[in-house]
Amino acid sequence: MVAGLVSCAVGPDFKKPEVPKIDSFTRETPDSQGGQANAIEADWWRAYGSPQLSELVDLALKNNPNIDAAIANLKIAQQNVIAQQGFFFPQIGAGYVASRQNVGATLAPAINGTASVYGLQTAALSVGFTPDIFGGNRRQVESLKAIANAQQLQLDALRITIATNVIATAVQEAVYREQLQMAKESVEAARIQLGHSQKMAQLGYISGIDLANQESGYAQMAAQVPALKKLREQTLDMLAVLCGQAPNKQLLLPNLDSIHIPEKLPSALPSTLVEQRPDVKIAEELVRASNAQIGVAISNMIPQFSITGVLGGSATAFSEMFNGANNIWGVAGGVGQPLFAGGSLFARKAAAEAGLEASLAQYRSTVITAFQNVADTLYAIDSDGKLYQLARDSEIANEKVYEKTKIQFEKGYTSEPSLLSVKQQYLQAKINAIQAYSVYIGDTAALYQSLGGGWRDESKADMASGAQSSAKPASSFSSK
């Protein structure tokens, strides 16, 4: 019977929250969505094939101070669990008291029979134990363990976020670097073209208004160079901070053409997403913690049992304190039952139940938001992949026009201003392709993040509906 009492725990046992049942993430099936799920490697950023990019992510995961703070918070939560588990065991203490006293002769005889002034020394071990009969402490430990698990998941989520941000920032820096070089080439071509126009204006072949328009266009184009320089420097500062470095730190940066779209993008099923995303699992652990708090509140409303014991000695001389005749001991058992607390105990139980309702609602919201996040990312990959292919086609077409115009210019069939104008169009098409490629890479990194970062699915079973982004217009950017 006692064993049965000790094994029980008041309050509801945790039940895994229900997940909305959906067959696919999106209303329609974009080209990037397939029918099976595949696992994500723990170091998924290496799938981009850039050693420099991988080194930046590794550096950030090692040195970012936010990760250090998250690790410290995890240790706090783990130690709180250990501290609470200590109440499962007896609490043992030791005490020693030495006193000097004077007893009046009219009050009582002296302790040694003659002198009224004497010394008394007492040493004792005390033991206290509160048996967790109704499981209140077990529920408290359960709640703290759930919070510790949530802290671990927070750390996992932070690492995924930092890796994603490093990839996006490094790609953006490479884009600004490419755009800056092309902007300088465009400005130089525009400067030469403007010089021709100024000579033509002097000869009366171009009106003053047309020349002024060209001068205005040249000034606007030239202004792009310092603007891009500023954006690149700010991006470098952001990248250094993500890597836990000072802004003046020189980093080994990847070129855009060294970053490739992964050969096989990650995928997942709606039914398994809740097991992969840290934010969903965090919400589940918070439901577990709230559920356990109901048991804690109930345990405070029922009897609490306690056992105490004392063993020691007391004598006028230290050497005699542990003689058999001077031993002292005591054992006591107690029980306490709250009778009236002004309604506070019932209010705390109601608050705990409301806390569980709030946690369940937050869990449902987190799951729905996770589905939305994946759906948005799938649409983005599908759309931006097509946009990049169109931008790439435009770049290739403009390159062909530029190459043919160069041949015509060399043979004397076209003028230099015409050649420079075609070159500017080609450079602008190339800039557009670079920007489209960077957006596409960012979408793929967002897909890794939306699916929960690195995880492994050991199941070999076929999965009927999911989100596999395997249709890609191109796997790398070519910069000529």
Coordinates of C-alpha atoms in Angstrom, one line a residue:
M1 CA 0.0 0.0 0.0
V2 CA 2.8 2.4 0.9
A3 CA 4.6 1.6 -2.3
G4 CA 1.4 2.4 -4.2
L5 CA 1.1 5.7 -2.5
V6 CA 4.7 6.6 -3.2
S7 CA 4.4 5.7 -6.9
C8 CA 1.4 7.9 -7.5
A9 CA 1.5 11.6 -8.5
V10 CA -1.4 13.9 -8.2
G11 CA -2.5 15.9 -11.3
P12 CA -3.0 15.0 -14.9
D13 CA -0.3 13.0 -16.7
F14 CA 1.2 14.6 -19.8
K15 CA -0.4 13.8 -23.1
K16 CA 1.2 14.9 -26.4
P17 CA -0.8 17.7 -27.9
E18 CA -2.8 16.9 -31.0
V19 CA -1.3 18.2 -34.3
P20 CA -3.6 19.5 -37.2
K21 CA -3.8 16.8 -39.8
I22 CA -2.8 18.0 -43.2
D23 CA -1.5 16.1 -46.2
S24 CA 0.7 18.8 -47.8
F25 CA 2.1 22.2 -46.9
T26 CA 0.6 24.1 -49.8
R27 CA -2.8 24.4 -51.6
E28 CA -1.1 23.7 -54.9
T29 CA 1.9 21.6 -55.6
P30 CA 4.7 23.8 -56.9
D31 CA 7.5 22.3 -59.1
S32 CA 9.8 22.3 -56.1
Q33 CA 7.5 20.0 -54.0
G34 CA 7.9 16.3 -54.3
G35 CA 6.5 13.2 -52.6
Q36 CA 9.1 11.9 -50.2
A37 CA 11.1 13.2 -47.3
N38 CA 14.9 13.1 -46.9
A39 CA 17.0 13.7 -43.9
I40 CA 19.1 16.8 -43.2
E41 CA 22.7 16.5 -42.2
A42 CA 23.8 18.1 -39.0
D43 CA 26.4 20.2 -40.9
W44 CA 23.9 21.0 -43.7
W45 CA 25.7 24.2 -44.7
R46 CA 28.5 22.1 -46.3
A47 CA 26.0 21.1 -49.0
Y48 CA 26.7 24.5 -50.6
G49 CA 30.1 23.2 -51.6
S50 CA 32.1 26.3 -50.4
P51 CA 34.9 25.7 -48.0
Q52 CA 35.1 29.4 -47.1
L53 CA 31.4 29.5 -46.4
S54 CA 31.6 26.4 -44.2
E55 CA 34.5 28.0 -42.3
L56 CA 32.5 31.1 -41.6
V57 CA 29.6 29.1 -40.2
D58 CA 31.9 27.0 -38.1
L59 CA 33.6 30.1 -36.8
A60 CA 30.2 31.7 -35.9
L61 CA 29.0 28.5 -34.1
K62 CA 32.2 28.5 -32.1
N63 CA 32.5 32.1 -31.2
N64 CA 29.1 33.8 -31.3
P65 CA 28.5 35.1 -27.8
N66 CA 24.7 34.5 -28.0
I67 CA 25.5 30.8 -28.1
D68 CA 27.6 31.1 -25.0
A69 CA 24.7 32.8 -23.3
A70 CA 22.3 30.1 -24.4
I71 CA 24.7 27.4 -23.1
A72 CA 24.9 29.2 -19.7
N73 CA 21.1 29.4 -19.6
L74 CA 20.9 25.7 -20.3
K75 CA 23.3 25.0 -17.4
I76 CA 21.1 27.1 -15.1
A77 CA 18.0 25.1 -16.1
Q78 CA 19.8 21.8 -15.6
Q79 CA 21.1 22.7 -12.2
N80 CA 17.6 23.8 -11.2
V81 CA 16.5 20.2 -11.9
I82 CA 19.3 18.8 -9.8
A83 CA 18.5 21.1 -7.0
Q84 CA 14.8 20.1 -7.0
Q85 CA 15.7 16.4 -7.1
G86 CA 17.6 16.9 -3.9
F87 CA 14.3 17.0 -2.0
F88 CA 13.8 13.4 -2.8
F89 CA 16.5 12.6 -0.2
P90 CA 16.8 13.2 3.6
Q91 CA 18.3 16.6 4.5
I92 CA 21.1 16.0 7.0
G93 CA 22.8 18.7 9.1
A94 CA 25.2 19.0 12.0
G95 CA 25.4 21.6 14.8
Y96 CA 27.6 22.4 17.7
V97 CA 26.8 24.9 20.5
A98 CA 29.1 26.0 23.3
S99 CA 27.6 28.1 26.1
R100 CA 28.5 29.6 29.5
Q101 CA 25.7 30.0 32.0
N102 CA 25.0 31.1 35.5
V103 CA 22.1 29.6 37.4
G104 CA 20.9 31.3 40.5
A105 CA 20.9 29.2 43.6
T106 CA 17.3 30.1 44.5
L107 CA 16.1 28.9 41.0
A108 CA 17.7 25.5 40.6
P109 CA 20.7 23.5 41.8
A110 CA 23.8 23.9 39.8
I111 CA 24.3 21.3 37.1
N112 CA 27.6 20.1 38.7
G113 CA 26.2 20.2 42.2
T114 CA 28.3 23.0 43.6
A115 CA 29.1 25.9 41.2
S116 CA 26.4 28.1 39.8
V117 CA 28.5 29.1 36.8
Y118 CA 29.2 26.3 34.3
G119 CA 29.8 25.6 30.6
L120 CA 27.6 23.4 28.4
Q121 CA 28.6 22.0 25.0
T122 CA 26.2 20.3 22.7
A123 CA 26.8 18.6 19.3
A124 CA 24.1 16.9 17.2
L125 CA 23.2 15.5 13.8
S126 CA 19.8 16.4 12.6
V127 CA 17.9 14.5 9.8
G128 CA 14.7 15.8 8.1
F129 CA 12.8 14.0 5.4
T130 CA 9.6 14.9 3.6
P131 CA 8.3 11.8 1.7
D132 CA 6.9 12.7 -1.7
I133 CA 3.8 10.6 -1.1
F134 CA 1.5 12.4 -3.4
G135 CA 4.1 13.3 -6.0
G136 CA 4.2 17.1 -5.6
N137 CA 8.0 17.2 -5.9
R138 CA 8.0 14.7 -8.8
R139 CA 5.6 17.1 -10.7
Q140 CA 7.9 20.0 -9.9
V141 CA 10.9 18.1 -11.2
E142 CA 8.9 17.1 -14.3
S143 CA 8.2 20.8 -14.9
L144 CA 11.8 21.8 -14.4
K145 CA 13.0 19.0 -16.7
A146 CA 10.7 20.2 -19.4
I147 CA 12.0 23.8 -19.0
A148 CA 15.6 22.4 -19.3
N149 CA 14.6 20.5 -22.5
A150 CA 13.2 23.7 -23.8
Q151 CA 16.5 25.5 -23.1
Q152 CA 18.4 22.8 -25.0
L153 CA 16.0 23.3 -27.9
Q154 CA 16.5 27.0 -27.7
L155 CA 20.2 26.5 -28.1
D156 CA 19.6 24.2 -31.1
A157 CA 17.3 26.8 -32.7
L158 CA 19.8 29.6 -32.1
R159 CA 22.6 27.6 -33.9
I160 CA 20.3 27.0 -36.9
T161 CA 19.4 30.7 -37.0
I162 CA 23.1 31.8 -36.8
A163 CA 24.1 29.3 -39.5
T164 CA 21.3 30.6 -41.8
N165 CA 22.2 34.3 -41.1
V166 CA 25.9 33.7 -41.8
I167 CA 25.0 32.1 -45.1
A168 CA 22.6 34.9 -46.1
T169 CA 25.1 37.6 -45.0
A170 CA 28.1 36.0 -46.7
V171 CA 26.1 35.6 -49.9
Q172 CA 24.9 39.2 -49.8
E173 CA 28.5 40.4 -49.3
A174 CA 29.6 38.4 -52.3
V175 CA 26.8 40.0 -54.3
Y176 CA 27.7 43.5 -53.3
R177 CA 31.3 42.8 -54.2
E178 CA 30.3 41.6 -57.7
Q179 CA 27.9 44.5 -58.2
L180 CA 30.5 47.0 -57.1
Q181 CA 32.9 45.7 -59.7
M182 CA 30.2 45.8 -62.4
A183 CA 29.1 49.2 -61.3
K184 CA 32.6 50.6 -61.7
E185 CA 32.7 49.1 -65.2
S186 CA 29.3 50.6 -66.1
V187 CA 30.4 54.0 -64.8
E188 CA 33.6 53.9 -66.8
A189 CA 31.6 53.0 -69.9
A190 CA 29.1 55.8 -69.2
R191 CA 32.0 58.2 -68.7
I192 CA 33.5 57.4 -72.1
Q193 CA 30.0 57.6 -73.7
L194 CA 29.4 61.0 -72.1
G195 CA 32.7 62.2 -73.5
H196 CA 31.6 61.3 -77.0
S197 CA 28.3 63.0 -76.4
Q198 CA 30.0 66.2 -75.2
K199 CA 32.1 66.3 -78.4
M200 CA 29.0 65.7 -80.5
A201 CA 27.2 68.5 -78.7
Q202 CA 30.1 70.9 -79.5
L203 CA 29.6 70.0 -83.1
G204 CA 25.9 70.6 -82.9
Y205 CA 24.8 67.0 -83.5
I206 CA 23.3 66.7 -80.0
S207 CA 21.0 69.2 -78.3
G208 CA 21.8 70.7 -74.9
I209 CA 18.8 69.0 -73.4
D210 CA 19.9 65.5 -74.6
L211 CA 23.4 66.2 -73.2
A212 CA 22.1 67.3 -69.9
N213 CA 20.0 64.1 -69.6
Q214 CA 23.1 62.0 -70.3
E215 CA 25.1 64.0 -67.7
S216 CA 22.2 63.4 -65.1
G217 CA 22.2 59.7 -65.9
Y218 CA 25.9 59.5 -65.5
A219 CA 25.8 61.2 -62.1
Q220 CA 23.1 58.8 -60.9
M221 CA 25.1 55.8 -62.1
A222 CA 28.3 57.1 -60.5
A223 CA 26.4 57.5 -57.2
Q224 CA 25.8 53.8 -57.1
V225 CA 29.5 53.1 -56.4
P226 CA 29.8 54.8 -53.0
A227 CA 26.3 53.4 -52.1
L228 CA 27.4 49.9 -52.8
K229 CA 30.7 50.4 -50.9
K230 CA 28.7 51.4 -47.9
L231 CA 26.4 48.5 -48.1
R232 CA 29.3 46.1 -48.5
E233 CA 31.2 47.5 -45.5
Q234 CA 28.1 47.3 -43.3
T235 CA 27.5 43.7 -44.4
L236 CA 31.1 42.8 -43.6
D237 CA 30.6 44.3 -40.1
M238 CA 27.4 42.2 -39.7
L239 CA 29.2 39.1 -40.8
A240 CA 32.1 39.7 -38.4
V241 CA 29.7 40.2 -35.4
L242 CA 27.8 37.0 -36.3
C243 CA 31.2 35.2 -36.2
G244 CA 31.9 36.7 -32.8
Q245 CA 34.6 38.9 -34.1
A246 CA 35.3 42.7 -34.0
P247 CA 34.2 44.6 -37.1
N248 CA 37.8 45.2 -38.1
K249 CA 38.5 41.5 -38.3
Q250 CA 39.6 40.2 -41.7
L251 CA 37.6 37.2 -42.7
L252 CA 38.2 34.7 -45.5
L253 CA 35.2 35.4 -47.8
P254 CA 33.7 33.1 -50.4
N255 CA 33.2 34.2 -54.0
L256 CA 29.6 34.0 -55.3
D257 CA 30.6 31.5 -58.0
S258 CA 32.0 29.1 -55.3
I259 CA 28.6 28.8 -53.6
H260 CA 26.4 26.2 -55.2
I261 CA 22.8 25.2 -54.8
P262 CA 22.7 21.8 -53.0
E263 CA 22.3 18.9 -55.4
K264 CA 19.4 17.6 -53.2
L265 CA 17.5 20.1 -51.2
P266 CA 15.9 19.0 -47.9
S267 CA 12.3 17.9 -47.6
A268 CA 9.8 16.9 -44.9
L269 CA 6.3 15.8 -44.3
P270 CA 3.7 17.7 -42.3
S271 CA 3.4 14.7 -40.0
T272 CA 7.1 14.7 -39.1
L273 CA 7.7 18.5 -39.1
V274 CA 6.7 18.7 -35.4
E275 CA 9.5 16.3 -34.6
Q276 CA 12.1 18.4 -36.4
R277 CA 11.5 22.1 -35.7
P278 CA 12.9 23.3 -32.4
D279 CA 10.2 25.9 -31.9
V280 CA 7.5 23.3 -32.1
K281 CA 9.3 21.0 -29.7
I282 CA 9.9 23.9 -27.4
A283 CA 6.2 24.6 -27.4
E284 CA 5.5 21.0 -26.6
E285 CA 7.9 21.1 -23.6
L286 CA 6.2 24.2 -22.3
V287 CA 2.9 22.3 -22.4
R288 CA 4.6 19.5 -20.4
A289 CA 5.9 22.1 -17.9
S290 CA 2.4 23.7 -17.5
N291 CA 0.7 20.4 -17.2
A292 CA 3.0 19.4 -14.3
Q293 CA 2.4 22.7 -12.5
I294 CA -1.2 21.6 -12.0
G295 CA 0.0 18.6 -10.0
V296 CA 2.2 20.9 -8.0
A297 CA -0.8 23.1 -7.2
I298 CA -2.9 20.1 -6.2
S299 CA -0.2 18.7 -3.9
N300 CA -0.1 22.0 -2.0
M301 CA -3.8 21.4 -1.1
I302 CA -3.4 17.9 0.5
P303 CA -1.6 16.7 3.6
Q304 CA 2.2 17.0 3.8
F305 CA 4.1 14.5 5.9
S306 CA 7.5 15.0 7.6
I307 CA 9.9 12.9 9.6
T308 CA 12.7 14.4 11.8
G309 CA 15.4 12.9 14.0
V310 CA 18.2 14.2 16.2
L311 CA 21.2 12.3 17.6
G312 CA 24.1 13.9 19.6
G313 CA 25.5 14.6 23.0
S314 CA 25.6 17.3 25.6
A315 CA 28.0 17.8 28.5
T316 CA 29.9 20.4 30.5
A317 CA 33.2 19.1 29.1
F318 CA 33.9 18.4 25.4
S319 CA 35.7 15.1 26.2
E320 CA 32.5 13.8 28.0
M321 CA 30.0 14.9 25.4
F322 CA 29.8 11.5 23.6
N323 CA 29.8 9.3 26.7
G324 CA 26.8 7.0 26.7
A325 CA 25.2 8.8 29.7
N326 CA 25.3 12.2 27.9
N327 CA 23.7 11.1 24.6
I328 CA 20.6 12.9 23.3
W329 CA 18.3 11.7 20.6
G330 CA 14.8 12.3 19.3
V331 CA 12.5 11.1 16.6
A332 CA 9.3 12.9 15.4
G333 CA 6.7 12.5 12.7
G334 CA 4.3 15.1 11.6
V335 CA 1.5 15.9 9.2
G336 CA 0.1 19.2 8.1
Q337 CA -3.1 19.9 6.2
P338 CA -4.0 23.4 5.0
L339 CA -7.5 24.3 6.2
F340 CA -8.0 27.9 5.2
A341 CA -5.7 30.0 3.0
G342 CA -8.2 32.7 1.8
G343 CA -8.8 30.9 -1.5
S344 CA -5.2 31.2 -2.6
L345 CA -4.6 27.5 -3.1
F346 CA -7.7 27.1 -5.3
A347 CA -6.7 30.2 -7.2
R348 CA -3.2 28.8 -7.8
K349 CA -4.7 25.6 -9.1
A350 CA -7.0 27.5 -11.4
A351 CA -4.1 29.6 -12.6
A352 CA -2.1 26.5 -13.4
E353 CA -5.0 25.1 -15.4
A354 CA -5.3 28.3 -17.3
G355 CA -1.5 28.2 -17.9
L356 CA -2.0 24.8 -19.5
E357 CA -4.7 26.1 -21.7
A358 CA -2.5 29.0 -22.8
S359 CA 0.4 26.6 -23.5
L360 CA -1.8 24.4 -25.6
A361 CA -3.1 27.4 -27.6
Q362 CA 0.5 28.6 -28.1
Y363 CA 1.5 25.1 -29.3
R364 CA -1.2 25.1 -31.9
S365 CA -0.2 28.5 -33.0
T366 CA 3.4 27.5 -33.3
V367 CA 2.5 24.4 -35.4
I368 CA 0.4 26.4 -37.8
T369 CA 3.0 29.0 -38.1
A370 CA 5.6 26.3 -38.8
F371 CA 3.4 25.0 -41.6
Q372 CA 3.0 28.5 -43.0
N373 CA 6.8 29.1 -42.8
V374 CA 7.5 25.9 -44.9
A375 CA 4.8 26.7 -47.4
D376 CA 6.0 30.3 -47.9
T377 CA 9.6 29.0 -48.4
L378 CA 8.5 26.4 -50.9
Y379 CA 6.6 29.0 -52.9
A380 CA 9.6 31.3 -52.7
I381 CA 12.0 28.6 -53.9
D382 CA 9.7 27.7 -56.8
S383 CA 9.1 31.4 -57.8
D384 CA 12.6 32.7 -57.2
G385 CA 14.2 29.7 -59.0
K386 CA 12.2 30.5 -62.1
L387 CA 13.0 34.2 -61.8
Y388 CA 16.7 33.4 -61.5
Q389 CA 16.5 31.2 -64.7
L390 CA 14.8 34.1 -66.6
A391 CA 17.5 36.5 -65.3
R392 CA 20.2 34.1 -66.3
D393 CA 18.6 33.7 -69.8
S394 CA 18.5 37.5 -70.1
E395 CA 22.2 37.7 -69.1
I396 CA 23.2 35.1 -71.7
A397 CA 21.2 36.8 -74.4
N398 CA 22.7 40.2 -73.6
E399 CA 26.1 38.7 -73.6
K400 CA 25.6 37.4 -77.1
V401 CA 24.5 40.8 -78.3
Y402 CA 27.5 42.4 -76.7
E403 CA 29.9 39.9 -78.2
K404 CA 28.4 40.4 -81.7
T405 CA 28.5 44.2 -81.3
K406 CA 32.2 44.0 -80.3
I407 CA 32.9 42.2 -83.5
Q408 CA 31.0 44.8 -85.5
F409 CA 32.8 47.6 -83.8
E410 CA 36.2 45.9 -84.6
K411 CA 35.2 45.7 -88.3
G412 CA 34.0 49.3 -88.3
Y413 CA 30.3 48.5 -88.7
T414 CA 29.2 50.3 -85.5
S415 CA 30.3 53.2 -83.4
E416 CA 31.9 53.1 -79.9
P417 CA 28.9 54.8 -78.2
S418 CA 26.7 52.0 -79.5
L419 CA 29.1 49.4 -78.2
L420 CA 29.2 51.1 -74.8
S421 CA 25.4 51.3 -74.7
V422 CA 25.2 47.5 -75.4
K423 CA 27.9 46.8 -72.8
Q424 CA 25.9 48.8 -70.1
Q425 CA 22.8 46.7 -70.9
Y426 CA 24.8 43.5 -70.6
L427 CA 26.3 44.6 -67.3
Q428 CA 22.9 45.5 -65.9
A429 CA 21.5 42.1 -67.0
K430 CA 24.4 40.4 -65.2
I431 CA 23.7 42.4 -62.1
N432 CA 20.1 41.3 -62.2
A433 CA 21.2 37.7 -62.5
I434 CA 23.6 38.0 -59.6
Q435 CA 20.8 39.5 -57.4
A436 CA 18.3 36.8 -58.5
Y437 CA 20.9 34.0 -57.7
S438 CA 21.5 35.4 -54.2
V439 CA 17.8 35.5 -53.5
Y440 CA 17.5 31.9 -54.6
I441 CA 20.4 30.8 -52.4
G442 CA 18.8 32.6 -49.5
D443 CA 15.5 30.7 -50.1
T444 CA 17.3 27.4 -49.9
A445 CA 19.0 28.4 -46.6
A446 CA 15.6 29.4 -45.3
L447 CA 14.2 26.0 -46.3
Y448 CA 16.9 24.3 -44.2
Q449 CA 15.9 26.5 -41.3
S450 CA 12.1 26.1 -41.7
L451 CA 12.5 22.3 -41.7
G452 CA 14.4 22.4 -38.4
G453 CA 18.1 22.4 -39.4
G454 CA 20.1 19.2 -39.0
W455 CA 18.2 16.0 -38.2
R456 CA 18.2 12.4 -39.4
D457 CA 15.2 10.2 -40.3
E458 CA 16.2 6.6 -40.1
S459 CA 12.9 5.3 -41.4
K460 CA 13.1 3.7 -44.8
A461 CA 9.3 3.7 -45.3
D462 CA 7.9 5.5 -48.3
M463 CA 6.1 8.8 -47.5
A464 CA 3.2 9.7 -49.6
S465 CA 3.1 13.5 -49.5
G466 CA 5.7 16.0 -48.5
A467 CA 7.9 18.9 -49.6
Q468 CA 11.0 18.0 -51.6
S469 CA 12.6 20.8 -53.4
S470 CA 14.5 19.0 -56.1
A471 CA 13.6 20.9 -59.3
K472 CA 16.3 23.6 -59.6
P473 CA 17.0 25.8 -62.7
A474 CA 20.7 25.9 -62.0
S475 CA 23.1 24.8 -59.3
S476 CA 25.7 27.5 -59.4
F477 CA 26.3 31.1 -60.6
S478 CA 28.7 31.6 -63.4
S479 CA 30.6 34.9 -63.4
K480 CA 32.5 35.7 -66.5

